mmCIF file of C-alpha atoms and ligand atoms in Angstrom:
data_model
loop_
_atom_site.group_PDB
_atom_site.id
_atom_site.type_symbol
_atom_site.label_atom_id
_atom_site.label_comp_id
_atom_site.label_asym_id
_atom_site.label_seq_id
_atom_site.Cartn_x
_atom_site.Cartn_y
_atom_site.Cartn_z
ATOM 1 C CA UNK A 45 11.970 16.898 9.316
ATOM 2 C CA UNK A 46 10.610 15.608 6.042
ATOM 3 C CA UNK A 47 13.446 17.205 4.000
ATOM 4 C CA UNK A 48 16.104 15.632 6.184
ATOM 5 C CA UNK A 49 14.228 12.346 6.150
ATOM 6 C CA UNK A 50 13.856 12.312 2.366
ATOM 7 C CA UNK A 51 17.534 13.222 1.907
ATOM 8 C CA UNK A 52 18.495 10.318 4.150
ATOM 9 C CA UNK A 53 16.202 8.054 2.133
ATOM 10 C CA UNK A 54 17.814 9.202 -1.115
ATOM 11 C CA UNK A 55 21.316 8.509 0.239
ATOM 12 C CA UNK A 56 20.279 5.069 1.442
ATOM 13 C CA UNK A 57 18.675 4.231 -1.886
ATOM 14 C CA UNK A 58 21.803 5.312 -3.718
ATOM 15 C CA UNK A 59 23.725 2.943 -1.472
ATOM 16 C CA UNK A 60 21.228 0.250 -2.404
ATOM 17 C CA UNK A 61 20.811 -0.192 1.325
ATOM 18 C CA UNK A 62 17.123 0.320 1.940
ATOM 19 C CA UNK A 63 15.184 -2.730 2.981
ATOM 20 C CA UNK A 64 11.422 -3.265 2.791
ATOM 21 C CA UNK A 65 10.870 -2.185 6.389
ATOM 22 C CA UNK A 66 12.293 1.256 5.561
ATOM 23 C CA UNK A 67 9.873 1.644 2.671
ATOM 24 C CA UNK A 68 6.897 0.674 4.786
ATOM 25 C CA UNK A 69 7.975 3.146 7.478
ATOM 26 C CA UNK A 70 8.343 5.946 4.939
ATOM 27 C CA UNK A 71 4.997 5.117 3.363
ATOM 28 C CA UNK A 72 3.393 5.562 6.797
ATOM 29 C CA UNK A 73 4.928 9.016 7.199
ATOM 30 C CA UNK A 74 4.147 10.126 3.654
ATOM 31 C CA UNK A 75 0.598 8.804 3.849
ATOM 32 C CA UNK A 76 -0.080 11.164 6.766
ATOM 33 C CA UNK A 77 1.835 14.102 5.282
ATOM 34 C CA UNK A 78 -0.001 13.842 1.971
ATOM 35 C CA UNK A 79 -3.406 13.082 3.521
ATOM 36 C CA UNK A 80 -3.473 10.043 1.253
ATOM 37 C CA UNK A 81 -5.497 6.861 1.134
ATOM 38 C CA UNK A 82 -3.996 3.660 -0.289
ATOM 39 C CA UNK A 83 -6.391 1.349 -2.154
ATOM 40 C CA UNK A 84 -5.449 -2.140 -3.306
ATOM 41 C CA UNK A 85 -7.348 -4.505 -5.569
ATOM 42 C CA UNK A 86 -7.975 -8.061 -4.344
ATOM 43 C CA UNK A 87 -5.380 -9.425 -6.832
ATOM 44 C CA UNK A 88 -2.508 -7.235 -5.593
ATOM 45 C CA UNK A 89 0.586 -8.834 -4.017
ATOM 46 C CA UNK A 90 0.118 -9.645 -0.303
ATOM 47 C CA UNK A 91 2.604 -6.987 0.834
ATOM 48 C CA UNK A 92 0.604 -4.310 -1.012
ATOM 49 C CA UNK A 93 -2.716 -5.513 0.394
ATOM 50 C CA UNK A 94 -1.116 -5.405 3.867
ATOM 51 C CA UNK A 95 -0.178 -1.749 3.594
ATOM 52 C CA UNK A 96 -3.460 -0.612 2.020
ATOM 53 C CA UNK A 97 -6.175 1.271 3.892
ATOM 54 C CA UNK A 98 -8.827 -0.585 1.893
ATOM 55 C CA UNK A 99 -8.873 -3.640 -0.343
ATOM 56 C CA UNK A 100 -11.676 -4.669 -2.676
ATOM 57 C CA UNK A 101 -12.884 -4.788 -6.260
ATOM 58 C CA UNK A 102 -12.355 -2.024 -8.797
ATOM 59 C CA UNK A 103 -15.582 -0.101 -8.452
ATOM 60 C CA UNK A 104 -15.940 -0.703 -4.712
ATOM 61 C CA UNK A 105 -12.520 0.883 -4.194
ATOM 62 C CA UNK A 106 -13.286 3.899 -6.394
ATOM 63 C CA UNK A 107 -16.480 4.486 -4.407
ATOM 64 C CA UNK A 108 -14.631 4.050 -1.139
ATOM 65 C CA UNK A 109 -12.215 6.799 -2.197
ATOM 66 C CA UNK A 110 -15.172 9.155 -2.654
ATOM 67 C CA UNK A 111 -16.295 8.560 0.940
ATOM 68 C CA UNK A 112 -13.001 9.255 2.687
ATOM 69 C CA UNK A 113 -11.542 12.619 3.517
ATOM 70 C CA UNK A 114 -8.269 12.275 1.553
ATOM 71 C CA UNK A 115 -6.569 14.572 -0.943
ATOM 72 C CA UNK A 116 -4.521 11.859 -2.614
ATOM 73 C CA UNK A 117 -5.578 8.379 -3.780
ATOM 74 C CA UNK A 118 -2.834 5.823 -4.368
ATOM 75 C CA UNK A 119 -4.491 3.183 -6.504
ATOM 76 C CA UNK A 120 -2.697 -0.155 -6.409
ATOM 77 C CA UNK A 121 -4.248 -1.989 -9.320
ATOM 78 C CA UNK A 122 -4.287 -1.538 -13.083
ATOM 79 C CA UNK A 123 -4.848 1.565 -15.202
ATOM 80 C CA UNK A 124 -8.604 1.325 -15.827
ATOM 81 C CA UNK A 125 -9.201 1.020 -12.074
ATOM 82 C CA UNK A 126 -7.221 4.173 -11.284
ATOM 83 C CA UNK A 127 -9.030 5.901 -14.142
ATOM 84 C CA UNK A 128 -12.426 4.884 -12.711
ATOM 85 C CA UNK A 129 -11.332 6.368 -9.419
ATOM 86 C CA UNK A 130 -10.306 9.598 -11.184
ATOM 87 C CA UNK A 131 -13.710 9.720 -12.921
ATOM 88 C CA UNK A 132 -15.508 9.545 -9.582
ATOM 89 C CA UNK A 133 -13.036 11.700 -7.622
ATOM 90 C CA UNK A 134 -12.031 14.625 -9.879
ATOM 91 C CA UNK A 135 -10.984 16.846 -6.960
ATOM 92 C CA UNK A 136 -8.467 14.351 -5.629
ATOM 93 C CA UNK A 137 -5.041 13.447 -6.997
ATOM 94 C CA UNK A 138 -5.083 9.846 -8.268
ATOM 95 C CA UNK A 139 -1.720 8.085 -8.418
ATOM 96 C CA UNK A 140 -0.979 4.780 -10.138
ATOM 97 C CA UNK A 141 2.441 3.693 -8.766
ATOM 98 C CA UNK A 142 3.202 1.668 -11.927
ATOM 99 C CA UNK A 143 1.831 3.477 -14.994
ATOM 100 C CA UNK A 144 2.564 0.446 -17.194
ATOM 101 C CA UNK A 145 0.047 -1.724 -15.304
ATOM 102 C CA UNK A 146 -2.655 -2.286 -17.903
ATOM 103 C CA UNK A 147 -5.446 -4.724 -18.653
ATOM 104 C CA UNK A 148 -5.309 -6.651 -21.963
ATOM 105 C CA UNK A 149 -9.091 -7.139 -21.772
ATOM 106 C CA UNK A 150 -9.732 -3.390 -21.484
ATOM 107 C CA UNK A 151 -7.400 -2.841 -24.447
ATOM 108 C CA UNK A 152 -9.583 -4.938 -26.775
ATOM 109 C CA UNK A 153 -12.192 -2.188 -27.186
ATOM 110 C CA UNK A 154 -11.919 1.395 -28.448
ATOM 111 C CA UNK A 155 -14.465 4.238 -28.774
ATOM 112 C CA UNK A 156 -14.146 3.821 -32.581
ATOM 113 C CA UNK A 157 -15.065 0.137 -32.288
ATOM 114 C CA UNK A 158 -18.153 1.061 -30.268
ATOM 115 C CA UNK A 159 -19.115 3.725 -32.827
ATOM 116 C CA UNK A 160 -18.881 1.154 -35.644
ATOM 117 C CA UNK A 161 -21.130 -1.289 -33.793
ATOM 118 C CA UNK A 162 -23.601 1.467 -32.944
ATOM 119 C CA UNK A 163 -23.705 2.370 -36.629
ATOM 120 C CA UNK A 164 -24.778 -1.232 -37.398
ATOM 121 C CA UNK A 165 -27.325 -1.270 -34.520
ATOM 122 C CA UNK A 166 -28.592 2.304 -34.174
ATOM 123 C CA UNK A 167 -31.367 1.413 -31.702
ATOM 124 C CA UNK A 168 -29.081 -0.481 -29.359
ATOM 125 C CA UNK A 169 -27.955 0.629 -25.904
ATOM 126 C CA UNK A 170 -24.318 -0.061 -25.055
ATOM 127 C CA UNK A 171 -23.368 -1.729 -21.756
ATOM 128 C CA UNK A 172 -19.654 -1.678 -20.991
ATOM 129 C CA UNK A 173 -17.857 -3.614 -18.300
ATOM 130 C CA UNK A 174 -15.824 -1.497 -15.872
ATOM 131 C CA UNK A 175 -12.652 -3.119 -17.334
ATOM 132 C CA UNK A 176 -12.453 -0.473 -20.069
ATOM 133 C CA UNK A 177 -10.926 2.951 -20.676
ATOM 134 C CA UNK A 178 -12.674 6.192 -19.674
ATOM 135 C CA UNK A 179 -13.115 7.025 -23.383
ATOM 136 C CA UNK A 180 -14.932 3.723 -23.958
ATOM 137 C CA UNK A 181 -17.141 4.293 -20.905
ATOM 138 C CA UNK A 182 -17.959 7.744 -22.291
ATOM 139 C CA UNK A 183 -18.969 6.173 -25.628
ATOM 140 C CA UNK A 184 -21.300 3.756 -23.791
ATOM 141 C CA UNK A 185 -24.724 4.188 -22.223
ATOM 142 C CA UNK A 186 -24.205 2.106 -19.111
ATOM 143 C CA UNK A 187 -21.220 0.817 -17.171
ATOM 144 C CA UNK A 188 -21.443 -2.491 -15.272
ATOM 145 C CA UNK A 189 -19.287 -4.651 -13.059
ATOM 146 C CA UNK A 190 -19.012 -8.420 -12.841
ATOM 147 C CA UNK A 191 -21.206 -8.147 -9.720
ATOM 148 C CA UNK A 192 -24.104 -6.223 -11.270
ATOM 149 C CA UNK A 193 -23.970 -6.942 -15.047
ATOM 150 C CA UNK A 194 -27.096 -9.116 -14.842
ATOM 151 C CA UNK A 195 -29.138 -6.430 -13.007
ATOM 152 C CA UNK A 196 -27.963 -3.694 -15.375
ATOM 153 C CA UNK A 197 -28.967 -5.640 -18.494
ATOM 154 C CA UNK A 198 -32.301 -6.662 -16.931
ATOM 155 C CA UNK A 199 -33.114 -3.021 -16.172
ATOM 156 C CA UNK A 200 -32.578 -1.783 -19.752
ATOM 157 C CA UNK A 201 -35.630 -1.310 -21.894
ATOM 158 C CA UNK A 202 -34.165 -1.281 -25.413
ATOM 159 C CA UNK A 203 -34.760 -3.393 -28.546
ATOM 160 C CA UNK A 204 -31.081 -4.338 -28.718
ATOM 161 C CA UNK A 205 -28.146 -4.341 -26.274
ATOM 162 C CA UNK A 206 -24.479 -4.264 -27.191
ATOM 163 C CA UNK A 207 -22.269 -5.760 -24.461
ATOM 164 C CA UNK A 208 -18.523 -4.930 -24.336
ATOM 165 C CA UNK A 209 -15.701 -5.879 -23.950
ATOM 166 C CA UNK A 210 -15.768 -9.287 -22.201
ATOM 167 C CA UNK A 211 -17.288 -12.052 -24.339
ATOM 168 C CA UNK A 212 -17.392 -14.609 -21.539
ATOM 169 C CA UNK A 213 -19.157 -12.212 -19.165
ATOM 170 C CA UNK A 214 -21.536 -11.289 -22.000
ATOM 171 C CA UNK A 215 -22.446 -14.950 -22.621
ATOM 172 C CA UNK A 216 -23.001 -15.478 -18.898
ATOM 173 C CA UNK A 217 -25.343 -12.448 -18.747
ATOM 174 C CA UNK A 218 -27.167 -13.684 -21.870
ATOM 175 C CA UNK A 219 -27.718 -17.100 -20.258
ATOM 176 C CA UNK A 220 -29.002 -15.686 -16.961
ATOM 177 C CA UNK A 221 -31.197 -12.907 -18.382
ATOM 178 C CA UNK A 222 -32.349 -14.622 -21.564
ATOM 179 C CA UNK A 223 -31.696 -11.300 -23.375
ATOM 180 C CA UNK A 224 -30.286 -11.470 -26.910
ATOM 181 C CA UNK A 225 -27.010 -9.529 -26.590
ATOM 182 C CA UNK A 226 -24.669 -8.327 -29.320
ATOM 183 C CA UNK A 227 -21.371 -9.369 -27.768
ATOM 184 C CA UNK A 228 -17.934 -7.847 -28.253
ATOM 185 C CA UNK A 229 -15.453 -10.734 -28.311
ATOM 186 C CA UNK A 230 -12.815 -9.487 -25.865
ATOM 187 C CA UNK A 231 -11.271 -11.933 -23.404
ATOM 188 C CA UNK A 232 -9.267 -11.731 -20.198
ATOM 189 C CA UNK A 233 -6.224 -13.907 -20.981
ATOM 190 C CA UNK A 234 -5.905 -14.895 -17.329
ATOM 191 C CA UNK A 235 -9.461 -16.222 -16.896
ATOM 192 C CA UNK A 236 -9.815 -17.513 -20.423
ATOM 193 C CA UNK A 237 -6.852 -19.846 -19.879
ATOM 194 C CA UNK A 238 -8.775 -21.814 -17.250
ATOM 195 C CA UNK A 239 -10.199 -24.893 -18.999
ATOM 196 C CA UNK A 240 -13.007 -27.247 -18.030
ATOM 197 C CA UNK A 241 -10.445 -30.063 -17.791
ATOM 198 C CA UNK A 242 -8.396 -28.100 -15.221
ATOM 199 C CA UNK A 243 -11.544 -27.715 -13.124
ATOM 200 C CA UNK A 244 -12.530 -31.401 -13.464
ATOM 201 C CA UNK A 245 -9.022 -32.362 -12.340
ATOM 202 C CA UNK A 246 -9.395 -30.284 -9.139
ATOM 203 C CA UNK A 247 -12.914 -31.643 -8.577
ATOM 204 C CA UNK A 248 -11.556 -35.192 -8.771
ATOM 205 C CA UNK A 249 -8.933 -34.320 -6.136
ATOM 206 C CA UNK A 250 -11.370 -32.405 -3.895
ATOM 207 C CA UNK A 251 -14.794 -33.956 -4.589
ATOM 208 C CA UNK A 252 -16.614 -32.169 -1.766
ATOM 209 C CA UNK A 253 -15.160 -28.710 -2.456
ATOM 210 C CA UNK A 254 -17.393 -25.786 -3.410
ATOM 211 C CA UNK A 255 -16.511 -24.336 -6.832
ATOM 212 C CA UNK A 256 -16.655 -20.540 -7.184
ATOM 213 C CA UNK A 257 -15.874 -18.886 -10.542
ATOM 214 C CA UNK A 258 -15.408 -15.333 -11.794
ATOM 215 C CA UNK A 259 -17.748 -14.623 -14.740
ATOM 216 C CA UNK A 260 -14.749 -13.763 -16.961
ATOM 217 C CA UNK A 261 -14.195 -17.549 -17.200
ATOM 218 C CA UNK A 262 -15.359 -19.525 -20.252
ATOM 219 C CA UNK A 263 -18.936 -20.747 -20.498
ATOM 220 C CA UNK A 264 -17.999 -24.456 -20.096
ATOM 221 C CA UNK A 265 -16.007 -23.555 -16.953
ATOM 222 C CA UNK A 266 -18.909 -21.599 -15.446
ATOM 223 C CA UNK A 267 -21.164 -24.596 -16.045
ATOM 224 C CA UNK A 268 -18.981 -26.582 -13.607
ATOM 225 C CA UNK A 269 -19.219 -23.932 -10.871
ATOM 226 C CA UNK A 270 -21.580 -23.948 -7.876
ATOM 227 C CA UNK A 271 -21.497 -20.146 -7.759
ATOM 228 C CA UNK A 272 -20.446 -17.350 -10.105
ATOM 229 C CA UNK A 273 -19.291 -14.137 -8.406
ATOM 230 C CA UNK A 274 -17.160 -11.021 -8.705
ATOM 231 C CA UNK A 275 -14.021 -10.896 -6.560
ATOM 232 C CA UNK A 276 -15.895 -9.145 -3.747
ATOM 233 C CA UNK A 277 -18.908 -11.419 -4.202
ATOM 234 C CA UNK A 278 -16.673 -14.446 -3.513
ATOM 235 C CA UNK A 279 -16.348 -13.468 0.168
ATOM 236 C CA UNK A 280 -20.117 -13.564 0.530
ATOM 237 C CA UNK A 281 -20.402 -16.929 -1.271
ATOM 238 C CA UNK A 282 -17.781 -18.532 0.977
ATOM 239 C CA UNK A 283 -19.357 -17.049 4.109
ATOM 240 C CA UNK A 284 -22.857 -18.246 3.241
ATOM 241 C CA UNK A 285 -21.790 -21.721 2.089
ATOM 242 C CA UNK A 286 -19.910 -22.664 5.248
ATOM 243 C CA UNK A 287 -17.616 -24.760 2.982
ATOM 244 C CA UNK A 288 -14.244 -25.966 4.300
ATOM 245 C CA UNK A 289 -12.697 -26.500 0.848
ATOM 246 C CA UNK A 290 -13.241 -24.096 -2.021
ATOM 247 C CA UNK A 291 -11.969 -24.342 -5.607
ATOM 248 C CA UNK A 292 -11.473 -20.756 -6.726
ATOM 249 C CA UNK A 293 -11.558 -19.985 -10.456
ATOM 250 C CA UNK A 294 -9.983 -16.562 -10.725
ATOM 251 C CA UNK A 295 -6.620 -14.825 -10.446
ATOM 252 C CA UNK A 296 -4.429 -16.496 -7.825
ATOM 253 C CA UNK A 297 -3.880 -13.304 -5.792
ATOM 254 C CA UNK A 298 -7.446 -13.731 -4.550
ATOM 255 C CA UNK A 299 -6.159 -16.536 -2.304
ATOM 256 C CA UNK A 300 -4.529 -14.023 0.047
ATOM 257 C CA UNK A 301 -7.571 -11.936 1.101
ATOM 258 C CA UNK A 302 -9.775 -15.060 1.157
ATOM 259 C CA UNK A 303 -7.356 -16.934 3.458
ATOM 260 C CA UNK A 304 -7.002 -13.853 5.648
ATOM 261 C CA UNK A 305 -10.767 -13.627 6.126
ATOM 262 C CA UNK A 306 -11.413 -17.387 6.342
ATOM 263 C CA UNK A 307 -8.268 -18.951 7.890
ATOM 264 C CA UNK A 308 -10.102 -22.228 8.520
ATOM 265 C CA UNK A 309 -10.981 -22.724 4.822
ATOM 266 C CA UNK A 310 -8.709 -24.388 2.263
ATOM 267 C CA UNK A 311 -8.641 -22.444 -1.016
ATOM 268 C CA UNK A 312 -7.598 -24.379 -4.116
ATOM 269 C CA UNK A 313 -6.688 -22.877 -7.490
ATOM 270 C CA UNK A 314 -6.246 -24.630 -10.866
ATOM 271 C CA UNK A 315 -2.873 -26.392 -11.047
ATOM 272 C CA UNK A 316 -1.647 -23.951 -13.714
ATOM 273 C CA UNK A 317 -2.266 -20.938 -11.469
ATOM 274 C CA UNK A 318 -4.034 -18.062 -13.236
ATOM 275 C CA UNK A 319 -1.654 -15.120 -12.836
ATOM 276 C CA UNK A 320 -2.223 -11.517 -13.957
ATOM 277 C CA UNK A 321 1.274 -10.090 -14.445
ATOM 278 C CA UNK A 322 -0.001 -6.513 -14.665
ATOM 279 C CA UNK A 323 -1.489 -6.867 -11.185
ATOM 280 C CA UNK A 324 1.909 -7.793 -9.740
ATOM 281 C CA UNK A 325 3.841 -4.776 -11.012
ATOM 282 C CA UNK A 326 3.277 -2.593 -7.966
ATOM 283 C CA UNK A 327 5.823 -2.791 -5.149
ATOM 284 C CA UNK A 328 6.184 -0.962 -1.794
ATOM 285 C CA UNK A 329 9.125 0.912 -3.351
ATOM 286 C CA UNK A 330 6.880 2.250 -6.126
ATOM 287 C CA UNK A 331 4.156 3.219 -3.651
ATOM 288 C CA UNK A 332 6.703 5.161 -1.608
ATOM 289 C CA UNK A 333 8.049 6.904 -4.723
ATOM 290 C CA UNK A 334 4.550 7.808 -5.927
ATOM 291 C CA UNK A 335 3.683 9.332 -2.549
ATOM 292 C CA UNK A 336 6.965 11.241 -2.398
ATOM 293 C CA UNK A 337 6.817 12.642 -5.944
ATOM 294 C CA UNK A 338 2.989 12.747 -6.281
ATOM 295 C CA UNK A 339 3.521 11.055 -9.637
ATOM 296 C CA UNK A 340 2.553 9.266 -11.873
ATOM 297 C CA UNK A 341 -0.917 10.804 -11.878
ATOM 298 C CA UNK A 342 -3.932 9.491 -13.716
ATOM 299 C CA UNK A 343 -6.113 12.226 -15.178
ATOM 300 C CA UNK A 344 -9.099 12.143 -17.508
ATOM 301 C CA UNK A 345 -9.975 15.077 -19.830
ATOM 302 C CA UNK A 346 -13.115 16.759 -18.460
ATOM 303 C CA UNK A 347 -15.398 16.067 -21.465
ATOM 304 C CA UNK A 348 -14.497 12.363 -21.386
ATOM 305 C CA UNK A 349 -14.782 12.258 -17.597
ATOM 306 C CA UNK A 350 -18.306 13.680 -17.684
ATOM 307 C CA UNK A 351 -19.401 11.195 -20.370
ATOM 308 C CA UNK A 352 -17.879 8.271 -18.467
ATOM 309 C CA UNK A 353 -19.390 9.476 -15.203
ATOM 310 C CA UNK A 354 -22.821 9.440 -16.801
ATOM 311 C CA UNK A 355 -22.551 5.753 -17.708
ATOM 312 C CA UNK A 356 -21.207 4.970 -14.209
ATOM 313 C CA UNK A 357 -24.069 6.943 -12.593
ATOM 314 C CA UNK A 358 -26.688 5.169 -14.713
ATOM 315 C CA UNK A 359 -25.280 1.893 -13.428
ATOM 316 C CA UNK A 360 -25.296 3.096 -9.800
ATOM 317 C CA UNK A 361 -28.915 4.185 -10.158
ATOM 318 C CA UNK A 362 -29.804 0.579 -11.048
ATOM 319 C CA UNK A 363 -27.968 -0.876 -8.079
HETATM 320 P P1 13P B 481 -13.525 -7.340 -10.015
HETATM 321 O O1 13P B 481 -14.051 -5.981 -10.380
HETATM 322 O O2 13P B 481 -14.576 -8.395 -9.844
HETATM 323 O O3 13P B 481 -12.643 -7.209 -8.810
HETATM 324 O O4 13P B 481 -12.653 -7.864 -11.197
HETATM 325 C C1 13P B 481 -11.740 -7.082 -11.849
HETATM 326 C C2 13P B 481 -10.902 -7.870 -12.716
HETATM 327 O O5 13P B 481 -10.015 -7.360 -13.329
HETATM 328 C C3 13P B 481 -11.194 -9.288 -12.852
HETATM 329 O O6 13P B 481 -10.235 -9.881 -13.635
HETATM 330 FE FE1 SF4 B 482 -7.489 -7.486 -16.813
HETATM 331 FE FE2 SF4 B 482 -7.743 -10.118 -16.585
HETATM 332 FE FE3 SF4 B 482 -5.795 -8.867 -15.265
HETATM 333 FE FE4 SF4 B 482 -8.368 -8.575 -14.529
HETATM 334 S S1 SF4 B 482 -7.132 -10.439 -14.459
HETATM 335 S S2 SF4 B 482 -6.843 -6.945 -14.736
HETATM 336 S S3 SF4 B 482 -9.380 -8.621 -16.529
HETATM 337 S S4 SF4 B 482 -6.011 -9.034 -17.519
#
């Protein structure tokens, strides 16, 4: 059956005659045939989140993949996320349906850059945000996420701590922990574009709204927020607050899973909506192709994988 089915699909595609419903149907069949699990980050397009088995943040998804009995992981997100999944799940095939989906923040730091900084601060421990390559994680002592960066830094007993690659997250952690961090000045262009004035404007329009911000936002923006949380942490904040209007300071795709979970709440984003183009590159067509061809795969050389896994495991041991 599959051969006939795939041949039919090929003919239809050549005719340019395949609509979205056909792709979704084929994804269902291929998902079972390949024993695959489809993971989608909270910022993915709605149609991708709808077809995913699990949605969530980068590390939560990679850990989810380790729990399920699947041979193939289709990671709908950006490259560092699929790589993190490959670090944790070396015996599974990890597919990234759009290999060009990257993260400009992750690209700001290299293992060589870390080595230079370590040379200047030989007694320092290096904490690296999960938005980084496997090679950078391997060159670091600890990994962290936006949800646990504070706990990770608090748990480290070292005379100096280097924090990479997000400068805004580093300054937030410095403020909360009171620890003197050596900060790598990388930025997420999507979050860094949100200004305090954009937030004030929304607050004027919705004076009773709760303000929730991702810690990749600038310091002066975080100061205007009622709560600072990772993408997954935002669900908890909204749940606990009981708010009916929430100003959300993160990538606009987050509006979809939030509205799905809290249909009675109004979610408001800055007027110039923060949009991560890399996160929108994956389509149902690309998911179907990846499952059919089992390509493009994301692999990590074993020595780098083991080094990166160590920094991820040190983080997990903290919490
Ligand atoms: P989370 O890990 O909080 O989902 O964030 C990832 C990210 O890329 C934020 O811009
Ligand atoms: Fe990277 Fe920013 Fe996009 Fe997140 S939103 S994937 S940090 S560029």
